[in-house]
C-alpha cells in the first residue's frame, strides 16, 4: 500500500504515528510524510524564513530514519485553513500524487486550531482526489482512502479503538523525533520539557492499554466507503 501521513507541523507525525509509519515501511509499504505548516513560528531565536528551512531539513532527516519520504505543503504557521481553496487543492494534489491507499492524520478535535484544520484538509482531500473536474498537477485517482486519526498530544480526550504495537519501533520513533533538533533542544534547554521522554511516556501508556510495551492508538473515520473487511493498520 501507499501510506500517507498528513500532519500539521514538521514533527507531528513522528509524535502521533512515527512507530506505525516505521512499521509500515519495514513491511515493504511505501510511506509518505506530509506536513502542511512549515513550522516557521515555533522558535524564539530563529527568524521565520530561516526556521522554515531548518525545519524542512529536519523533516527530511526524520522521514529518512522512518523509511519514509517527506513532503512539505509550506503553509505558514497559524495560517492553516481548510476554507482556503489553494491549500485544499495542494492537499488534493498530495493525495493524488502519492496514490494514497490509506491516510493518517490528526484527530478532528485536538489541542490547537492548525491541527484541527489539517484534519479537515486531509478529510476533504481524501474525498476530492476522485473528482474529475477538480484540476491539480496530478490527475484524479479513484480511491476513497481509509482515514485514520492518530492520537492527540498527550492523549488528551482521545480513546483509541485500534492499537499498533511499536515495541520494536520505539527507538526508531524517538530517533526520528530527535531529528527535530530546533524544537527538542530548545524545549529542553529553555522550557525544561524533555519532549523525547514525553513521547516515550505516551507510547508506554498506550502500550499498557494494549498489552505490549509500547503502542500507538488510532480511531478510524467511520463514513462511507472507508471501511475494509481486513485490518489495515500494521
Ligand atoms: Zn503540531
Coordinates of C-alpha atoms and ligand atoms in Angstrom, one line a residue:
X1 CA 0.0 0.0 0.0
X2 CA 0.9 3.6 -0.3
X3 CA 0.6 5.1 3.2
X4 CA 0.2 8.9 3.5
X5 CA 0.6 10.7 6.8
X6 CA -0.8 14.2 6.8
X7 CA 0.4 16.1 9.9
X8 CA 0.3 19.8 10.7
X9 CA 3.8 20.7 11.9
X10 CA 7.1 19.1 10.9
X11 CA 7.2 16.9 14.0
X12 CA 3.6 15.9 14.5
X13 CA 3.5 12.7 12.6
X14 CA 6.7 11.5 14.3
X15 CA 4.9 12.1 17.7
X16 CA 1.5 10.6 16.8
X17 CA 2.3 7.7 14.5
X18 CA 6.1 7.6 13.9
X19 CA 6.3 4.0 15.1
X20 CA 3.4 2.9 12.9
X21 CA 4.9 4.5 9.9
X22 CA 8.2 2.9 10.5
X23 CA 6.4 -0.5 10.9
X24 CA 4.6 0.0 7.5
X25 CA 7.9 0.9 5.9
X26 CA 9.6 -2.2 7.3
X27 CA 6.8 -4.3 5.9
X28 CA 7.5 -3.0 2.4
X29 CA 4.8 -0.4 2.1
X30 CA 5.6 3.0 0.6
X31 CA 5.3 5.7 3.2
X32 CA 4.9 9.5 2.7
X33 CA 5.0 12.0 5.5
X34 CA 3.4 15.3 4.5
X35 CA 3.4 18.3 6.8
X36 CA 1.1 21.2 6.0
X37 CA 2.6 24.0 8.1
X38 CA 6.2 24.8 7.7
X39 CA 6.8 25.4 11.4
X40 CA 8.1 29.0 10.8
X41 CA 6.8 30.5 14.1
X42 CA 7.9 27.8 16.6
X43 CA 11.2 29.3 18.0
X44 CA 12.3 32.3 19.9
X45 CA 15.7 32.8 18.3
X46 CA 15.5 31.7 14.6
X47 CA 13.5 34.1 12.4
X48 CA 10.6 32.6 10.4
X49 CA 12.3 32.2 7.0
X50 CA 15.4 30.6 8.4
X51 CA 13.3 28.4 10.8
X52 CA 11.2 27.1 7.9
X53 CA 14.3 26.0 6.1
X54 CA 15.8 24.4 9.2
X55 CA 12.6 22.5 9.9
X56 CA 12.2 21.3 6.3
X57 CA 15.7 19.8 6.6
X58 CA 14.9 18.2 10.0
X59 CA 11.8 16.7 8.5
X60 CA 13.7 15.1 5.7
X61 CA 16.2 13.6 8.1
X62 CA 13.3 12.3 10.3
X63 CA 11.5 10.8 7.4
X64 CA 14.7 9.0 6.3
X65 CA 15.0 7.4 9.8
X66 CA 11.5 6.1 9.5
X67 CA 11.9 4.9 5.9
X68 CA 9.6 7.5 4.5
X69 CA 9.6 10.4 2.0
X70 CA 9.0 13.9 3.3
X71 CA 6.5 16.3 1.6
X72 CA 6.1 19.9 2.7
X73 CA 3.0 21.9 1.7
X74 CA 4.6 25.0 3.1
X75 CA 1.8 26.9 4.6
X76 CA 2.8 29.4 7.3
X77 CA 2.2 28.5 11.0
X78 CA -1.2 29.7 12.2
X79 CA -2.4 30.1 8.6
X80 CA -3.7 26.5 8.0
X81 CA -7.2 27.0 6.9
X82 CA -9.4 24.3 5.2
X83 CA -11.5 27.1 3.7
X84 CA -8.6 28.3 1.5
X85 CA -9.0 26.7 -1.9
X86 CA -5.3 26.9 -2.8
X87 CA -4.4 24.9 0.4
X88 CA -7.2 22.4 -0.2
X89 CA -6.0 21.9 -3.8
X90 CA -2.4 21.4 -2.6
X91 CA -3.6 18.6 -0.3
X92 CA -5.7 17.0 -3.1
X93 CA -2.6 17.0 -5.2
X94 CA -0.6 15.3 -2.5
X95 CA -3.2 12.5 -2.1
X96 CA -3.3 12.1 -5.9
X97 CA 0.5 12.3 -6.4
X98 CA 1.2 9.7 -3.7
X99 CA -1.7 7.5 -4.8
X100 CA -2.6 7.1 -1.2
X101 CA -4.3 3.8 -0.2
X102 CA -4.5 4.8 3.5
X103 CA -4.2 8.2 5.2
X104 CA -3.4 9.0 8.8
X105 CA -4.0 12.5 10.2
X106 CA -4.8 14.5 13.3
X107 CA -8.0 13.9 15.3
X108 CA -10.7 16.4 14.3
X109 CA -10.6 17.6 17.9
X110 CA -7.0 18.4 19.1
X111 CA -5.3 21.0 21.2
X112 CA -4.8 23.7 18.6
X113 CA -6.5 25.1 15.5
X114 CA -3.8 24.3 12.9
X115 CA -4.0 20.6 13.9
X116 CA -7.8 20.6 13.6
X117 CA -7.7 22.4 10.2
X118 CA -5.2 19.9 9.0
X119 CA -7.5 17.1 9.9
X120 CA -10.3 18.7 7.9
X121 CA -8.0 19.3 5.0
X122 CA -6.9 15.7 5.0
X123 CA -10.5 14.5 5.2
X124 CA -11.5 16.9 2.3
X125 CA -8.6 15.8 0.2
X126 CA -9.3 12.2 0.7
X127 CA -12.6 12.7 -0.9
X128 CA -11.9 15.4 -3.5
X129 CA -9.0 13.4 -5.0
X130 CA -11.6 11.5 -7.0
X131 CA -13.3 14.5 -8.6
X132 CA -12.5 14.6 -12.3
X133 CA -13.2 18.3 -12.8
X134 CA -11.0 19.3 -9.9
X135 CA -7.8 20.0 -11.7
X136 CA -4.4 19.8 -10.0
X137 CA -0.9 18.9 -11.3
X138 CA -1.6 15.2 -10.6
X139 CA -4.6 13.5 -12.3
X140 CA -7.5 12.3 -10.2
X141 CA -7.4 8.8 -8.6
X142 CA -10.3 6.5 -7.8
X143 CA -9.6 5.6 -4.2
X144 CA -11.5 6.8 -1.2
X145 CA -8.7 6.0 1.1
X146 CA -9.5 4.7 4.6
X147 CA -8.8 7.5 7.0
X148 CA -7.3 7.0 10.5
X149 CA -7.0 9.6 13.2
X150 CA -3.8 9.5 15.3
X151 CA -3.6 10.2 19.0
X152 CA -3.9 13.8 20.3
X153 CA -0.9 15.4 22.0
X154 CA -0.5 13.6 25.4
X155 CA -3.6 11.5 24.5
X156 CA -6.0 14.1 26.0
X157 CA -9.6 13.4 25.1
X158 CA -8.7 10.5 22.7
X159 CA -10.0 7.0 23.2
X160 CA -8.3 4.7 20.6
X161 CA -10.3 1.9 19.0
X162 CA -7.2 0.3 17.4
X163 CA -3.6 0.0 18.6
X164 CA -0.3 -0.7 16.9
X165 CA 2.4 -2.5 18.8
X166 CA 5.5 -0.3 18.3
X167 CA 7.8 -2.0 20.8
X168 CA 10.3 -2.8 18.1
X169 CA 10.0 0.7 16.6
X170 CA 10.0 2.9 19.7
X171 CA 13.7 3.7 19.5
X172 CA 13.4 4.5 15.7
X173 CA 10.4 6.7 16.5
X174 CA 12.4 8.6 19.1
X175 CA 15.4 8.8 16.8
X176 CA 13.2 10.4 14.2
X177 CA 11.8 12.8 16.7
X178 CA 15.3 13.8 17.8
X179 CA 16.0 14.9 14.2
X180 CA 13.7 17.9 15.0
X181 CA 16.6 19.4 17.0
X182 CA 15.4 23.0 16.7
X183 CA 12.3 22.0 18.7
X184 CA 13.6 19.3 21.0
X185 CA 16.8 21.1 22.1
X186 CA 15.1 24.4 22.5
X187 CA 12.3 22.9 24.7
X188 CA 14.8 21.0 26.8
X189 CA 17.2 23.9 27.4
X190 CA 14.8 26.7 27.8
X191 CA 11.5 25.3 28.8
X192 CA 12.8 22.2 30.7
X193 CA 10.5 19.9 28.8
X194 CA 12.1 16.6 27.8
X195 CA 10.0 16.0 24.7
X196 CA 11.6 12.7 23.9
X197 CA 10.6 11.4 27.4
X198 CA 7.1 13.0 26.9
X199 CA 6.6 10.9 23.8
X200 CA 8.1 7.8 25.2
X201 CA 5.7 8.1 28.2
X202 CA 2.7 8.4 25.9
X203 CA 3.7 5.4 23.9
X204 CA 4.2 3.4 27.1
X205 CA 0.8 4.4 28.3
X206 CA -0.9 3.2 25.1
X207 CA 1.2 0.0 25.5
X208 CA -0.2 -0.5 28.9
X209 CA -3.7 -0.3 27.4
X210 CA -3.0 -2.8 24.7
X211 CA -0.8 -5.4 26.5
X212 CA 2.5 -4.6 25.0
X213 CA 5.4 -2.4 26.0
X214 CA 4.9 0.5 23.6
X215 CA 2.0 1.3 21.3
X216 CA 0.3 4.0 19.3
X217 CA -3.5 4.4 19.3
X218 CA -5.9 5.2 16.4
X219 CA -9.5 5.7 15.5
X220 CA -10.8 5.1 12.0
X221 CA -13.1 7.7 10.3
X222 CA -16.4 5.8 10.1
X223 CA -18.0 7.3 6.9
X224 CA -18.8 5.5 3.7
X225 CA -16.9 4.0 1.9
X226 CA -13.8 3.9 4.0
X227 CA -14.0 0.5 5.7
X228 CA -12.4 -2.7 4.6
X229 CA -13.0 -6.3 5.8
X230 CA -9.5 -6.7 6.9
X231 CA -7.1 -5.0 9.3
X232 CA -5.3 -2.1 7.7
X233 CA -3.0 -1.0 10.5
X234 CA 0.2 -2.9 10.8
Ligands
LIG1 ZN1 1.8 20.5 15.8

